[in-house]
Amino acid sequence: MQVLLLLSSIVVFSTTVTSEDKSENFPTKLYSQLFEIVGENLLKINETKGMNIELKQMDFFLYNSHNRGREMKLNPLNPFQLSTSKGKIFFLVHGWHDARRYSLWYNELTNKLLRKYNTASVIQVDWEIGSFQSIGSSVDSTESLGSNLATMINIMVSNHNVSIENIVLFGHSLGAQACGWTGKYLSRTTNQKLKRIIAFDPYGVLFSERPDSRRLNRNDAEVVHVIHTDGDYIGFLHPCGTIDFYPNGGQSQPGCSKIDLKNPLKLLMDFVWCDHIRSFDYFVEAVEDKNTFLAHQCYNKKALDQRNCHGSTVGLGDLETTREGIFYLETNSEPPYHKPSE
C-alpha cells in the first residue's frame, strides 16, 4: 500500500511538469503510461489479442563504417545493400513502449560495435507501431514481430549472399522475446539456426508461465546469451539461455534504489525501469573489452542464490563465447559499472 501511495504521489507531481522539463529521450505519452506496467503487474495482467505486425509496418536502418552518423533505410523485402557485406550483421530490437528514436541503447551499442568490427553492419529495427499497445497486446504481437525478422533474414541469406553464421540478434525486454520467435521461425521454415542471440533482461510477465516453445529458450540459436537484471518483476528470472549472466543476483541492481524527490519523473522511471535497463547499460560498457565484467560460474541456481559461485570466469560482453551455464558477477552502482575482481 505504501508503494502504491508513493507512486500515486509521483504521478500527481508528474502532471505538473511541463513538456520542456521532460527528458527528450522518451515520448511525452510514456510518462502518463509508465504507471501502467506497475499497476498491471500487481494485478496480474492478462495477455490480450495484439495487432498482427506486418513487415511493411516495420522500419530497418542500416549503419556501417561507410555511413556512420547517417543511417540508410532498408527495404526488408530487398535489402540489396547487404549483398557485399562480409562481416557480422547485428540486429538491434527494442522493447515495450520504446522506439528507435527514443531507445537509450541503440546508438551507443551501434557505435561500440562498429568500432570493434570494422566490416560489420548494424541494423536498427523499429517496431514502434506494435510496442505502444497495452502490455498484454504487445506481448501477443512479439510472435508476428519475430516472424517478420525471420522472413527478412531468410531473404538476406537466400537472395543476397549473406551467411547466417554472421547474423547476431540483440533484443531488450519484449525485443528479446521477439528474437526468440525469430530463431524458432527460422528453424521451422529453413532448417537453419541463428548463430547467436543476446537477450537483455528478456520480458518475464506472462512469459514466465509459457512453455519453452512460446518464449525465449536455449534452442533458439546456437548461443543464447542472456543478461538478467530485473528478474521476477519485469524480467525473466530463471535460466533460459545457453549462458545466463546474473549481475548482482539478477534482480535488484545497485544504484537503482536512490530516491531523488526533486525529480519525480526520474523517480517514477527509475522505480519502474532502472533495474530492467541496466542489462544493456552493462553490456554496452562490457563489449569494449571481453576481459572486463568477468563473471564466475555457479554450480547451479541454488549456488547463485547463495552467491556461492567460484567457478571459471567469462566476460559478460564476450561476443564469441560458447561457454554454457549460470554466471554471477558484481557491478558498481554507477558508471563505470565494471567492478574489478578482487
GROMACS .gro file of C-alpha atoms in nm:
model
  342
    1MET     CA    1   0.000   0.000   0.000
    2GLN     CA    2   0.286   0.240   0.080
    3VAL     CA    3   0.436   0.172  -0.262
    4LEU     CA    4   0.105   0.247  -0.434
    5LEU     CA    5   0.065   0.570  -0.237
    6LEU     CA    6   0.420   0.673  -0.327
    7LEU     CA    7   0.361   0.602  -0.694
    8SER     CA    8   0.027   0.783  -0.688
    9SER     CA    9   0.200   1.089  -0.543
   10ILE     CA   10   0.468   1.073  -0.810
   11VAL     CA   11   0.207   1.055  -1.085
   12VAL     CA   12   0.029   1.360  -0.941
   13PHE     CA   13   0.360   1.550  -0.923
   14SER     CA   14   0.449   1.449  -1.278
   15THR     CA   15   0.134   1.604  -1.422
   16THR     CA   16   0.259   1.948  -1.313
   17VAL     CA   17   0.586   1.918  -1.503
   18THR     CA   18   0.594   2.095  -1.837
   19SER     CA   19   0.695   1.918  -2.155
   20GLU     CA   20   1.015   2.123  -2.163
   21ASP     CA   21   1.119   1.964  -1.833
   22LYS     CA   22   1.081   1.611  -1.960
   23SER     CA   23   1.364   1.403  -2.098
   24GLU     CA   24   1.392   1.421  -2.474
   25ASN     CA   25   1.478   1.051  -2.479
   26PHE     CA   26   1.119   0.943  -2.415
   27PRO     CA   27   0.787   1.031  -2.579
   28THR     CA   28   0.561   1.255  -2.374
   29LYS     CA   29   0.283   0.996  -2.358
   30LEU     CA   30   0.520   0.746  -2.197
   31TYR     CA   31   0.516   0.945  -1.875
   32SER     CA   32   0.141   0.908  -1.841
   33GLN     CA   33   0.165   0.536  -1.914
   34LEU     CA   34   0.465   0.435  -1.700
   35PHE     CA   35   0.229   0.362  -1.414
   36GLU     CA   36   0.052   0.104  -1.629
   37ILE     CA   37   0.326  -0.154  -1.609
   38VAL     CA   38   0.341  -0.132  -1.229
   39GLY     CA   39  -0.034  -0.148  -1.189
   40GLU     CA   40  -0.074  -0.428  -1.441
   41ASN     CA   41   0.199  -0.636  -1.284
   42LEU     CA   42   0.036  -0.600  -0.944
   43LEU     CA   43  -0.298  -0.700  -1.090
   44LYS     CA   44  -0.151  -0.999  -1.276
   45ILE     CA   45  -0.221  -0.875  -1.625
   46ASN     CA   46  -0.368  -1.098  -1.891
   47GLU     CA   47  -0.249  -1.143  -2.246
   48THR     CA   48  -0.488  -0.990  -2.499
   49LYS     CA   49  -0.503  -1.014  -2.875
   50GLY     CA   50  -0.246  -0.779  -3.021
   51MET     CA   51  -0.202  -0.644  -3.369
   52ASN     CA   52  -0.051  -0.873  -3.629
   53ILE     CA   53   0.251  -0.663  -3.721
   54GLU     CA   54   0.329  -0.672  -4.093
   55LEU     CA   55   0.681  -0.643  -4.231
   56LYS     CA   56   0.587  -0.325  -4.419
   57GLN     CA   57   0.489  -0.165  -4.087
   58MET     CA   58   0.841  -0.203  -3.951
   59ASP     CA   59   1.144   0.012  -4.031
   60PHE     CA   60   1.504  -0.102  -4.067
   61PHE     CA   61   1.801   0.136  -4.061
   62LEU     CA   62   2.148   0.028  -4.168
   63TYR     CA   63   2.474   0.159  -4.024
   64ASN     CA   64   2.825   0.057  -4.123
   65SER     CA   65   3.176   0.202  -4.133
   66HIS     CA   66   3.090   0.390  -4.454
   67ASN     CA   67   2.779   0.570  -4.334
   68ARG     CA   68   2.840   0.620  -3.963
   69GLY     CA   69   2.619   0.902  -3.837
   70ARG     CA   70   2.378   0.889  -4.131
   71GLU     CA   71   2.155   0.588  -4.148
   72MET     CA   72   2.036   0.415  -4.463
   73LYS     CA   73   1.679   0.286  -4.468
   74LEU     CA   74   1.647  -0.072  -4.590
   75ASN     CA   75   1.368  -0.238  -4.784
   76PRO     CA   76   1.326  -0.562  -4.586
   77LEU     CA   77   1.199  -0.744  -4.895
   78ASN     CA   78   1.506  -0.640  -5.095
   79PRO     CA   79   1.797  -0.541  -4.868
   80PHE     CA   80   2.041  -0.535  -5.159
   81GLN     CA   81   2.281  -0.310  -4.968
   82LEU     CA   82   2.384  -0.614  -4.766
   83SER     CA   83   2.490  -0.819  -5.069
   84THR     CA   84   2.850  -0.705  -5.038
   85SER     CA   85   2.865  -0.748  -4.660
   86LYS     CA   86   3.129  -0.996  -4.547
   87GLY     CA   87   3.133  -0.908  -4.179
   88LYS     CA   88   2.895  -0.957  -3.891
   89ILE     CA   89   2.541  -0.822  -3.919
   90PHE     CA   90   2.388  -0.713  -3.590
   91PHE     CA   91   2.013  -0.660  -3.548
   92LEU     CA   92   1.900  -0.441  -3.256
   93VAL     CA   93   1.541  -0.492  -3.136
   94HIS     CA   94   1.387  -0.261  -2.874
   95GLY     CA   95   1.121  -0.344  -2.617
   96TRP     CA   96   0.781  -0.228  -2.497
   97HIS     CA   97   0.687   0.142  -2.507
   98ASP     CA   98   1.013   0.209  -2.685
   99ALA     CA   99   1.114   0.302  -3.037
  100ARG     CA  100   1.429   0.360  -3.235
  101ARG     CA  101   1.409   0.736  -3.187
  102TYR     CA  102   1.379   0.703  -2.808
  103SER     CA  103   1.593   0.398  -2.739
  104LEU     CA  104   1.864   0.452  -2.481
  105TRP     CA  105   2.097   0.185  -2.615
  106TYR     CA  106   2.066   0.180  -2.994
  107ASN     CA  107   2.321   0.447  -3.082
  108GLU     CA  108   2.562   0.363  -2.801
  109LEU     CA  109   2.579  -0.004  -2.893
  110THR     CA  110   2.587   0.072  -3.266
  111ASN     CA  111   2.894   0.291  -3.223
  112LYS     CA  112   3.069   0.038  -2.999
  113LEU     CA  113   3.005  -0.249  -3.241
  114LEU     CA  114   3.127  -0.055  -3.545
  115ARG     CA  115   3.445   0.043  -3.362
  116LYS     CA  116   3.505  -0.317  -3.261
  117TYR     CA  117   3.426  -0.473  -3.601
  118ASN     CA  118   3.538  -0.262  -3.897
  119THR     CA  119   3.348  -0.471  -4.153
  120ALA     CA  120   3.028  -0.504  -3.951
  121SER     CA  121   2.681  -0.376  -4.030
  122VAL     CA  122   2.424  -0.278  -3.767
  123ILE     CA  123   2.051  -0.282  -3.841
  124GLN     CA  124   1.834  -0.086  -3.600
  125VAL     CA  125   1.484  -0.233  -3.600
  126ASP     CA  126   1.187  -0.007  -3.529
  127TRP     CA  127   0.854  -0.169  -3.438
  128GLU     CA  128   0.707   0.136  -3.266
  129ILE     CA  129   0.362   0.067  -3.411
  130GLY     CA  130   0.337  -0.252  -3.207
  131SER     CA  131   0.530  -0.155  -2.897
  132PHE     CA  132   0.287   0.119  -2.790
  133GLN     CA  133  -0.007  -0.114  -2.740
  134SER     CA  134  -0.107  -0.225  -2.391
  135ILE     CA  135   0.150  -0.464  -2.248
  136GLY     CA  136  -0.083  -0.762  -2.286
  137SER     CA  137  -0.133  -0.687  -2.656
  138SER     CA  138   0.235  -0.614  -2.722
  139VAL     CA  139   0.326  -0.950  -2.568
  140ASP     CA  140   0.096  -1.118  -2.820
  141SER     CA  141   0.249  -0.919  -3.108
  142THR     CA  142   0.604  -1.041  -3.042
  143GLU     CA  143   0.534  -1.355  -3.244
  144SER     CA  144   0.449  -1.165  -3.563
  145LEU     CA  145   0.747  -0.935  -3.499
  146GLY     CA  146   0.980  -1.233  -3.471
  147SER     CA  147   0.829  -1.398  -3.776
  148ASN     CA  148   0.891  -1.082  -3.981
  149LEU     CA  149   1.255  -1.070  -3.875
  150ALA     CA  150   1.291  -1.435  -3.977
  151THR     CA  151   1.143  -1.353  -4.319
  152MET     CA  152   1.390  -1.069  -4.373
  153ILE     CA  153   1.685  -1.282  -4.261
  154ASN     CA  154   1.579  -1.562  -4.494
  155ILE     CA  155   1.568  -1.313  -4.784
  156MET     CA  156   1.917  -1.189  -4.692
  157VAL     CA  157   2.055  -1.542  -4.685
  158SER     CA  158   1.871  -1.676  -4.990
  159ASN     CA  159   1.887  -1.376  -5.223
  160HIS     CA  160   2.176  -1.158  -5.110
  161ASN     CA  161   2.462  -1.392  -5.033
  162VAL     CA  162   2.459  -1.326  -4.657
  163SER     CA  163   2.589  -1.604  -4.434
  164ILE     CA  164   2.358  -1.689  -4.145
  165GLU     CA  165   2.678  -1.751  -3.945
  166ASN     CA  166   2.736  -1.374  -3.946
  167ILE     CA  167   2.396  -1.274  -3.809
  168VAL     CA  168   2.360  -1.178  -3.442
  169LEU     CA  169   2.039  -1.057  -3.277
  170PHE     CA  170   2.028  -0.822  -2.977
  171GLY     CA  171   1.696  -0.772  -2.804
  172HIS     CA  172   1.583  -0.594  -2.489
  173SER     CA  173   1.274  -0.692  -2.288
  174LEU     CA  174   0.995  -0.780  -2.533
  175GLY     CA  175   1.253  -0.739  -2.809
  176ALA     CA  176   1.447  -1.028  -2.658
  177GLN     CA  177   1.136  -1.246  -2.664
  178ALA     CA  178   1.079  -1.145  -3.027
  179CYS     CA  179   1.434  -1.259  -3.109
  180GLY     CA  180   1.339  -1.596  -2.965
  181TRP     CA  181   1.048  -1.615  -3.207
  182THR     CA  182   1.285  -1.524  -3.491
  183GLY     CA  183   1.504  -1.821  -3.406
  184LYS     CA  184   1.203  -2.052  -3.387
  185TYR     CA  185   1.063  -1.944  -3.724
  186LEU     CA  186   1.400  -1.971  -3.898
  187SER     CA  187   1.445  -2.324  -3.768
  188ARG     CA  188   1.094  -2.424  -3.874
  189THR     CA  189   1.096  -2.272  -4.221
  190THR     CA  190   1.459  -2.304  -4.332
  191ASN     CA  191   1.615  -2.567  -4.105
  192GLN     CA  192   1.886  -2.310  -4.031
  193LYS     CA  193   1.983  -2.188  -3.687
  194LEU     CA  194   2.089  -1.844  -3.579
  195LYS     CA  195   2.445  -1.822  -3.455
  196ARG     CA  196   2.376  -1.600  -3.156
  197ILE     CA  197   2.101  -1.416  -2.970
  198ILE     CA  198   2.195  -1.171  -2.695
  199ALA     CA  199   1.898  -1.104  -2.470
  200PHE     CA  200   1.896  -0.802  -2.239
  201ASP     CA  201   1.665  -0.887  -1.946
  202PRO     CA  202   1.403  -1.072  -2.152
  203TYR     CA  203   1.049  -0.978  -2.057
  204GLY     CA  204   0.908  -1.213  -1.796
  205VAL     CA  205   0.549  -1.115  -1.719
  206LEU     CA  206   0.316  -1.358  -1.900
  207PHE     CA  207   0.615  -1.540  -2.050
  208SER     CA  208   0.712  -1.700  -1.719
  209GLU     CA  209   0.412  -1.933  -1.737
  210ARG     CA  210   0.464  -2.026  -2.101
  211PRO     CA  211   0.628  -2.347  -2.224
  212ASP     CA  212   0.970  -2.318  -2.389
  213SER     CA  213   0.805  -2.336  -2.731
  214ARG     CA  214   0.638  -1.998  -2.672
  215ARG     CA  215   0.919  -1.798  -2.512
  216LEU     CA  216   1.291  -1.737  -2.550
  217ASN     CA  217   1.484  -2.057  -2.479
  218ARG     CA  218   1.828  -2.210  -2.523
  219ASN     CA  219   1.733  -2.377  -2.853
  220ASP     CA  220   1.652  -2.055  -3.039
  221ALA     CA  221   2.014  -2.010  -3.152
  222GLU     CA  222   2.345  -2.190  -3.121
  223VAL     CA  223   2.431  -1.944  -2.843
  224VAL     CA  224   2.159  -1.772  -2.640
  225HIS     CA  225   2.341  -1.519  -2.421
  226VAL     CA  226   2.108  -1.381  -2.152
  227ILE     CA  227   2.167  -1.098  -1.904
  228HIS     CA  228   1.917  -1.095  -1.615
  229THR     CA  229   1.886  -0.772  -1.415
  230ASP     CA  230   1.521  -0.739  -1.310
  231GLY     CA  231   1.411  -1.099  -1.266
  232ASP     CA  232   1.074  -1.175  -1.111
  233TYR     CA  233   0.949  -0.821  -1.169
  234ILE     CA  234   0.967  -0.709  -1.531
  235GLY     CA  235   1.236  -0.951  -1.641
  236PHE     CA  236   1.251  -1.330  -1.668
  237LEU     CA  237   1.430  -1.473  -1.366
  238HIS     CA  238   1.502  -1.836  -1.446
  239PRO     CA  239   1.785  -1.951  -1.674
  240CYS     CA  240   1.661  -1.956  -2.033
  241GLY     CA  241   1.977  -1.940  -2.242
  242THR     CA  242   2.283  -2.146  -2.313
  243ILE     CA  243   2.466  -1.897  -2.091
  244ASP     CA  244   2.288  -1.686  -1.830
  245PHE     CA  245   2.453  -1.391  -1.655
  246TYR     CA  246   2.315  -1.268  -1.323
  247PRO     CA  247   2.474  -0.932  -1.232
  248ASN     CA  248   2.431  -0.876  -0.858
  249GLY     CA  249   2.199  -1.176  -0.844
  250GLY     CA  250   1.982  -1.074  -1.139
  251GLN     CA  251   1.700  -0.896  -0.955
  252SER     CA  252   1.793  -0.567  -0.785
  253GLN     CA  253   2.079  -0.357  -0.918
  254PRO     CA  254   2.294  -0.127  -0.701
  255GLY     CA  255   2.218   0.239  -0.754
  256CYS     CA  256   1.859   0.180  -0.861
  257SER     CA  257   1.712   0.243  -0.518
  258LYS     CA  258   1.826   0.604  -0.493
  259ILE     CA  259   1.541   0.847  -0.435
  260ASP     CA  260   1.550   1.197  -0.585
  261LEU     CA  261   1.236   1.379  -0.474
  262LYS     CA  262   1.347   1.687  -0.669
  263ASN     CA  263   1.286   1.494  -0.990
  264PRO     CA  264   0.960   1.296  -0.952
  265LEU     CA  265   0.956   1.187  -1.316
  266LYS     CA  266   1.301   1.036  -1.283
  267LEU     CA  267   1.192   0.870  -0.959
  268LEU     CA  268   0.895   0.708  -1.131
  269MET     CA  269   1.104   0.597  -1.426
  270ASP     CA  270   1.377   0.460  -1.200
  271PHE     CA  271   1.124   0.274  -0.988
  272VAL     CA  272   0.982   0.101  -1.294
  273TRP     CA  273   1.272   0.075  -1.536
  274CYS     CA  274   1.610   0.117  -1.366
  275ASP     CA  275   1.689  -0.250  -1.294
  276HIS     CA  276   1.544  -0.352  -1.631
  277ILE     CA  277   1.762  -0.123  -1.841
  278ARG     CA  278   2.083  -0.193  -1.653
  279SER     CA  279   2.110  -0.510  -1.865
  280PHE     CA  280   2.208  -0.312  -2.174
  281ASP     CA  281   2.396  -0.048  -1.973
  282TYR     CA  282   2.632  -0.320  -1.851
  283PHE     CA  283   2.671  -0.479  -2.192
  284VAL     CA  284   2.739  -0.152  -2.376
  285GLU     CA  285   3.025  -0.089  -2.135
  286ALA     CA  286   3.144  -0.451  -2.134
  287VAL     CA  287   3.155  -0.506  -2.510
  288GLU     CA  288   3.465  -0.288  -2.543
  289ASP     CA  289   3.677  -0.543  -2.358
  290LYS     CA  290   3.575  -0.905  -2.309
  291ASN     CA  291   3.815  -0.927  -2.016
  292THR     CA  292   3.604  -0.688  -1.808
  293PHE     CA  293   3.281  -0.771  -1.624
  294LEU     CA  294   3.423  -1.116  -1.551
  295ALA     CA  295   3.157  -1.348  -1.411
  296HIS     CA  296   3.218  -1.664  -1.209
  297GLN     CA  297   3.034  -1.982  -1.298
  298CYS     CA  298   2.780  -2.115  -1.047
  299TYR     CA  299   2.730  -2.486  -0.999
  300ASN     CA  300   2.352  -2.438  -1.009
  301LYS     CA  301   2.075  -2.186  -0.940
  302LYS     CA  302   2.091  -2.259  -0.566
  303ALA     CA  303   2.460  -2.164  -0.563
  304LEU     CA  304   2.368  -1.842  -0.744
  305ASP     CA  305   2.100  -1.759  -0.487
  306GLN     CA  306   2.357  -1.810  -0.212
  307ARG     CA  307   2.619  -1.605  -0.403
  308ASN     CA  308   2.841  -1.911  -0.378
  309CYS     CA  309   2.993  -1.901  -0.727
  310HIS     CA  310   3.364  -1.965  -0.761
  311GLY     CA  311   3.397  -2.140  -1.096
  312SER     CA  312   3.592  -2.028  -1.401
  313THR     CA  313   3.520  -1.687  -1.549
  314VAL     CA  314   3.385  -1.542  -1.871
  315GLY     CA  315   3.326  -1.180  -1.971
  316LEU     CA  316   2.968  -1.056  -1.981
  317GLY     CA  317   3.048  -0.872  -2.305
  318ASP     CA  318   3.226  -1.161  -2.479
  319LEU     CA  319   3.063  -1.183  -2.823
  320GLU     CA  320   3.246  -1.501  -2.917
  321THR     CA  321   3.193  -1.719  -2.611
  322THR     CA  322   3.044  -2.064  -2.645
  323ARG     CA  323   3.055  -2.131  -2.271
  324GLU     CA  324   2.740  -2.260  -2.106
  325GLY     CA  325   2.594  -2.231  -1.758
  326ILE     CA  326   2.497  -1.981  -1.491
  327PHE     CA  327   2.737  -1.695  -1.412
  328TYR     CA  328   2.746  -1.437  -1.133
  329LEU     CA  329   2.922  -1.101  -1.112
  330GLU     CA  330   2.903  -0.779  -0.916
  331THR     CA  331   2.898  -0.426  -1.053
  332ASN     CA  332   2.939  -0.071  -0.929
  333SER     CA  333   2.630   0.136  -0.855
  334GLU     CA  334   2.711   0.398  -1.119
  335PRO     CA  335   2.924   0.430  -1.434
  336PRO     CA  336   3.175   0.293  -1.487
  337TYR     CA  337   2.984  -0.018  -1.382
  338HIS     CA  338   3.280  -0.252  -1.420
  339LYS     CA  339   3.398  -0.369  -1.079
  340PRO     CA  340   3.746  -0.524  -1.097
  341SER     CA  341   3.773  -0.869  -0.942
  342GLU     CA  342   3.933  -0.868  -0.602
   0.00000   0.00000   0.00000
